[in-house]
Coordinates of C-alpha atoms and ligand atoms in Angstrom, one line a residue:
M1 CA -40.7 56.8 -59.8
T2 CA -41.4 53.6 -58.3
D3 CA -38.4 52.3 -55.9
R4 CA -36.4 48.3 -56.1
Y5 CA -36.1 46.4 -53.5
A6 CA -34.8 42.2 -54.0
V7 CA -34.3 39.8 -52.6
F8 CA -30.6 38.4 -53.2
G9 CA -29.9 34.4 -52.3
H10 CA -28.4 31.4 -54.0
P11 CA -30.4 29.7 -55.4
I12 CA -33.1 31.8 -55.5
G13 CA -36.1 30.7 -57.9
H14 CA -37.8 29.2 -55.2
S15 CA -38.2 32.3 -52.7
K16 CA -41.6 33.1 -52.4
S17 CA -40.4 36.6 -51.7
P18 CA -41.5 38.6 -54.8
R19 CA -45.2 37.1 -54.5
I20 CA -44.6 37.7 -51.2
H21 CA -44.2 41.9 -51.6
A22 CA -45.8 42.8 -54.8
A23 CA -48.7 41.6 -52.0
F24 CA -48.1 44.1 -49.6
A25 CA -47.5 47.0 -51.9
E26 CA -50.6 46.3 -53.7
Q27 CA -52.6 46.4 -50.1
T28 CA -50.7 49.8 -49.1
G29 CA -51.3 51.2 -53.0
E30 CA -46.8 51.4 -51.6
A31 CA -44.5 51.7 -55.9
I32 CA -42.0 49.1 -55.1
D33 CA -40.7 47.0 -57.6
Y34 CA -39.1 43.4 -55.7
T35 CA -37.1 41.9 -58.1
A36 CA -35.1 38.2 -56.7
I37 CA -31.4 38.5 -57.8
E38 CA -29.1 35.2 -58.0
A39 CA -25.6 36.6 -57.1
P40 CA -22.4 34.9 -57.3
V41 CA -21.4 33.2 -54.3
A42 CA -18.3 34.0 -53.9
D43 CA -19.2 38.4 -54.8
F44 CA -22.5 39.3 -52.6
A45 CA -20.9 43.2 -52.7
A46 CA -21.1 43.5 -56.1
A47 CA -23.9 42.6 -57.0
W48 CA -25.3 44.9 -53.6
R49 CA -23.4 47.7 -56.0
A50 CA -24.3 47.1 -59.3
F51 CA -28.0 47.2 -58.2
V52 CA -27.7 50.1 -56.4
A53 CA -26.2 51.8 -59.3
A54 CA -29.3 50.7 -61.0
G55 CA -31.3 52.2 -58.6
G56 CA -31.9 49.8 -55.6
R57 CA -33.5 51.4 -52.1
G58 CA -32.8 48.5 -49.8
A59 CA -32.6 44.1 -50.6
N60 CA -33.6 41.3 -48.0
V61 CA -30.8 38.8 -47.6
T62 CA -31.0 35.3 -48.2
V63 CA -28.8 31.7 -48.1
P64 CA -26.0 31.8 -48.4
F65 CA -24.7 36.1 -48.0
K66 CA -26.8 37.0 -44.4
Q67 CA -23.1 37.2 -43.0
E68 CA -22.0 39.1 -46.2
A69 CA -25.3 41.7 -45.5
F70 CA -23.7 41.9 -42.0
A71 CA -20.2 42.7 -43.5
L72 CA -21.5 45.5 -45.7
A73 CA -24.7 47.0 -44.3
E74 CA -22.4 50.6 -42.2
V75 CA -24.7 51.1 -39.5
L76 CA -26.4 47.8 -37.7
S77 CA -29.0 47.4 -35.5
P78 CA -28.3 45.9 -32.2
R79 CA -30.7 43.0 -32.9
A80 CA -28.9 42.1 -36.1
R81 CA -25.1 42.7 -34.0
L82 CA -27.1 40.3 -31.4
A83 CA -28.0 37.6 -34.1
G84 CA -24.8 37.8 -36.0
A85 CA -26.7 38.2 -39.1
V86 CA -28.6 40.7 -41.7
N87 CA -30.9 39.7 -43.6
T88 CA -33.4 42.6 -44.1
L89 CA -30.9 46.4 -46.1
M90 CA -31.8 50.0 -46.7
L91 CA -29.7 52.5 -47.9
G92 CA -30.4 56.0 -45.7
R93 CA -31.3 59.5 -46.7
D94 CA -27.6 60.3 -45.2
G95 CA -26.9 57.7 -48.2
K96 CA -25.8 55.5 -45.6
L97 CA -25.9 51.1 -45.9
Y98 CA -28.0 49.7 -42.6
G99 CA -28.8 46.8 -41.8
D100 CA -30.9 44.8 -39.7
T101 CA -33.0 41.6 -38.7
T102 CA -36.6 40.7 -38.7
D103 CA -36.4 36.8 -38.3
G104 CA -36.9 36.7 -34.8
V105 CA -39.1 39.2 -34.6
G106 CA -41.1 37.7 -37.6
L107 CA -41.2 34.5 -35.6
V108 CA -42.6 35.7 -32.7
R109 CA -45.3 37.2 -34.1
D110 CA -46.0 34.0 -36.2
L111 CA -46.7 33.0 -32.5
E112 CA -48.4 35.1 -31.1
A113 CA -50.5 35.0 -33.7
H114 CA -51.2 30.9 -33.2
A115 CA -51.5 32.4 -29.2
A116 CA -49.2 30.7 -28.2
P117 CA -48.3 31.0 -24.8
L118 CA -45.1 33.2 -24.1
V119 CA -44.3 34.3 -21.0
G120 CA -43.8 32.1 -18.4
A121 CA -43.0 29.5 -21.2
R122 CA -40.2 26.9 -21.2
V123 CA -39.0 26.9 -24.1
L124 CA -37.0 23.9 -26.3
L125 CA -34.8 25.2 -29.7
L126 CA -33.6 22.5 -32.2
G127 CA -30.4 23.3 -33.5
A128 CA -27.2 26.1 -33.7
G129 CA -26.9 27.3 -36.7
G130 CA -27.5 31.2 -38.4
A131 CA -32.2 31.0 -37.6
S132 CA -31.9 28.7 -34.2
R133 CA -29.3 32.4 -32.8
G134 CA -31.5 34.9 -34.4
V135 CA -34.8 34.4 -32.6
I136 CA -33.2 33.8 -28.6
E137 CA -33.0 37.3 -27.8
P138 CA -36.4 38.3 -29.3
L139 CA -38.2 34.6 -27.8
L140 CA -36.6 35.9 -24.6
E141 CA -37.6 39.0 -24.4
A142 CA -41.2 38.6 -25.0
G143 CA -40.9 36.4 -21.9
V144 CA -40.0 33.5 -22.1
A145 CA -39.1 31.9 -18.5
S146 CA -35.7 29.1 -19.8
L147 CA -34.8 28.1 -23.2
T148 CA -32.6 25.2 -23.5
V149 CA -30.3 25.4 -26.9
A150 CA -30.3 21.6 -28.5
N151 CA -28.1 20.8 -31.0
R152 CA -26.4 17.6 -33.5
T153 CA -23.3 19.3 -32.4
V154 CA -23.6 20.0 -28.8
A155 CA -20.3 22.7 -29.1
K156 CA -22.1 24.9 -30.6
A157 CA -24.8 24.7 -29.2
E158 CA -23.2 24.4 -25.5
A159 CA -21.5 28.5 -27.1
L160 CA -24.8 28.8 -29.0
A161 CA -26.0 29.2 -25.2
A162 CA -23.0 31.2 -23.9
L163 CA -23.3 33.9 -25.9
F164 CA -27.3 34.8 -24.6
A165 CA -25.5 34.0 -21.3
D166 CA -26.5 37.2 -19.8
K167 CA -29.6 38.3 -21.2
G168 CA -31.8 35.2 -19.5
E169 CA -31.9 31.4 -18.6
V170 CA -29.8 30.2 -22.3
S171 CA -28.3 26.6 -22.0
G172 CA -27.7 24.3 -24.3
C173 CA -26.9 20.6 -24.6
G174 CA -27.1 17.9 -26.9
F175 CA -30.3 15.8 -28.1
D176 CA -29.5 12.6 -25.2
D177 CA -29.2 15.2 -22.4
V178 CA -33.3 17.3 -23.4
A179 CA -35.4 16.7 -20.3
G180 CA -38.8 18.0 -20.3
P181 CA -41.9 18.8 -20.5
F182 CA -41.7 21.9 -22.9
D183 CA -44.4 24.6 -23.9
L184 CA -42.9 24.9 -26.9
V185 CA -40.2 23.4 -29.2
I186 CA -38.7 24.9 -32.2
N187 CA -37.6 22.7 -34.7
A188 CA -34.2 25.0 -36.2
T189 CA -32.3 22.4 -37.9
S190 CA -31.9 22.0 -41.3
A191 CA -33.3 18.4 -40.7
S192 CA -37.2 18.6 -42.1
L193 CA -35.4 20.3 -45.0
A194 CA -34.0 16.4 -46.2
G195 CA -36.6 14.5 -44.3
D196 CA -34.9 14.2 -41.0
L197 CA -36.4 14.1 -37.2
P198 CA -33.8 15.2 -35.0
P199 CA -33.4 12.2 -32.0
L200 CA -35.3 13.3 -30.0
P201 CA -36.7 11.5 -26.4
A202 CA -40.9 11.5 -26.5
G203 CA -42.1 12.7 -22.9
L204 CA -41.0 16.3 -24.7
F205 CA -43.9 18.0 -24.0
A206 CA -46.5 20.1 -21.6
A207 CA -49.6 19.6 -21.9
E208 CA -51.3 21.8 -24.7
G209 CA -47.8 22.4 -25.5
L210 CA -46.7 23.4 -28.4
A211 CA -44.3 22.2 -31.7
Y212 CA -42.9 25.2 -34.4
D213 CA -41.0 24.0 -37.7
M214 CA -39.7 27.1 -39.3
M215 CA -39.6 25.2 -42.2
Y216 CA -43.0 25.1 -44.6
A217 CA -44.3 22.8 -46.6
A218 CA -48.3 21.8 -48.8
E219 CA -48.1 19.0 -46.2
P220 CA -46.3 18.8 -42.3
T221 CA -43.1 18.2 -41.8
V222 CA -41.5 14.9 -40.2
F223 CA -41.2 17.2 -37.0
L224 CA -44.5 18.5 -36.9
R225 CA -45.9 15.1 -37.7
W226 CA -43.2 13.8 -34.8
A227 CA -45.4 16.9 -32.4
A228 CA -48.7 15.6 -33.4
E229 CA -48.3 11.9 -32.1
Q230 CA -47.4 13.8 -28.7
G231 CA -50.3 14.9 -28.6
A232 CA -48.6 18.7 -29.2
L233 CA -50.2 20.9 -31.6
S234 CA -48.0 22.6 -34.0
V235 CA -47.4 25.0 -37.2
D236 CA -45.0 25.4 -39.5
G237 CA -42.6 28.4 -40.4
L238 CA -44.7 30.2 -43.3
G239 CA -46.8 32.2 -40.8
M240 CA -43.2 33.4 -40.5
L241 CA -41.5 33.9 -43.8
I242 CA -44.5 36.2 -44.3
E243 CA -44.4 38.3 -40.8
Q244 CA -39.8 37.8 -41.1
A245 CA -40.8 40.5 -44.6
A246 CA -43.6 42.1 -43.9
E247 CA -41.1 44.7 -40.7
S248 CA -38.7 45.1 -43.4
F249 CA -41.2 46.3 -45.1
W250 CA -42.2 48.7 -42.3
L251 CA -38.6 49.2 -42.9
W252 CA -37.8 50.2 -45.9
R253 CA -41.8 52.0 -46.3
Q254 CA -42.8 53.4 -42.6
V255 CA -45.7 51.0 -44.4
R256 CA -47.7 47.3 -41.6
P257 CA -48.9 45.6 -44.4
D258 CA -52.3 43.7 -43.2
T259 CA -50.3 39.7 -43.5
V260 CA -53.5 38.3 -42.4
P261 CA -54.5 37.6 -46.1
L262 CA -51.2 37.0 -47.4
R263 CA -51.5 33.7 -45.0
E264 CA -54.9 32.4 -46.8
L265 CA -53.2 32.6 -50.2
L266 CA -49.4 31.3 -49.6
R267 CA -51.0 28.8 -47.6
R268 CA -53.4 27.3 -50.9
E269 CA -50.4 28.0 -53.2
L270 CA -47.9 26.2 -51.3
Ligands
NDP301 P1 -27.8 26.3 -40.2 O1 -26.7 25.6 -41.7 O2 -27.3 27.8 -40.1 O3 -27.9 25.7 -39.7 C1 -28.6 23.7 -39.9 C2 -28.3 23.9 -38.3 O4 -29.4 22.4 -38.4 C3 -28.2 23.1 -37.6 O5 -28.2 22.9 -35.8 C4 -27.2 21.4 -37.4 O6 -26.5 20.2 -37.0 C5 -28.9 21.2 -38.3 N1 -29.0 19.6 -38.9 C6 -28.3 19.3 -40.1 N2 -29.0 18.8 -40.7 C7 -29.5 17.9 -38.8 C8 -30.1 17.0 -39.2 N3 -30.0 16.0 -40.1 N4 -30.0 16.4 -37.6 C9 -30.2 16.8 -37.0 N5 -29.6 18.5 -36.7 C10 -29.3 18.6 -38.8 O7 -29.6 27.0 -41.2 P2 -30.3 28.0 -40.4 O8 -30.0 28.2 -39.1 O9 -29.7 29.3 -41.6 O10 -32.0 27.4 -41.3 C11 -32.1 26.4 -40.1 C12 -34.0 25.9 -40.6 O11 -34.4 27.3 -40.7 C13 -33.3 25.7 -42.4 O12 -34.5 24.7 -42.3 C14 -33.6 27.6 -42.7 O13 -35.2 26.7 -44.0 C15 -34.9 27.6 -41.9 N6 -35.8 29.4 -41.8 C16 -37.2 29.1 -42.2 C17 -36.4 30.4 -41.8 C18 -38.6 30.9 -41.7 O14 -38.8 32.8 -42.9 N7 -39.6 30.4 -41.7 C19 -36.2 31.8 -42.0 C20 -35.0 31.4 -41.3 C21 -35.0 30.0 -40.7 P3 -24.7 21.0 -36.8 O15 -24.7 22.4 -36.4 O16 -24.7 19.9 -35.8 O17 -24.3 20.2 -38.3

């Protein structure tokens, strides 16, 4: 019988996850059915229960339900606990609901695929929302030397840095107080969605520094265009999306898909 999976979000019409997981299933020969479900904002839990009653085995969870999924999970992975969010749900053989997050590992795998120098790197992380929180520990584990979180609302950057203070050299500040140079600057704000650029000083990048925008689009984002003007190399978040999906697929099926063909395919389709 075909196992059922889905991505839950609101809205969800734009999601590339069904496309990605269908391609993974075809590539690996895994018999899965993966759909997109627009759950009501006020009742994610009911939508999940209905899905399970109809044979659902696991799901990806995106905006605005990552915290609801965190609350619903009966067993949380250590990385989900640190991230304070769940993007992958799965029903265990024991009948328990497991919650994990694959966004952070997705980012690190994508950075590695682009040969980003993570060990010993000085990293600036722009934004202090859910996406930032989820990637801090994986970046520290990958060996970065220091991580500065800069955010429009300074108190949120400071609070986030304090949460990870015992795990490495992490500090928080406002955009005005950012002092480079950095080997890697990651834009985890949602500013690019509105075509905005966080107010950043020039001279932020070290020689051969890399700019990474978690957002992706057919054309480079305003942040990546700005970074290119500063002499930085630039990468968008399409690969992160694919890598986090591959990690979820592995959690569900214990089979790791090859992400390279998907990178080329989805880039052409943007
Ligand atoms: P949140 O809503 O949790 O956080 C948004 C962050 O952006 C906050 O720090 C906010 O600052 C900041 N921000 C918003 N507008 C501006 C602006 N105009 N100028 C400066 N800062 C701004 O969002 P998420 O953390 O969930 O997501 C952030 C981005 O990451 C989104 O674009 C999302 O699409 C992307 N993402 C990509 C993934 C991928 O796989 N490629 C995975 C997950 C996320 P303040 O605190 O001051 O409001």
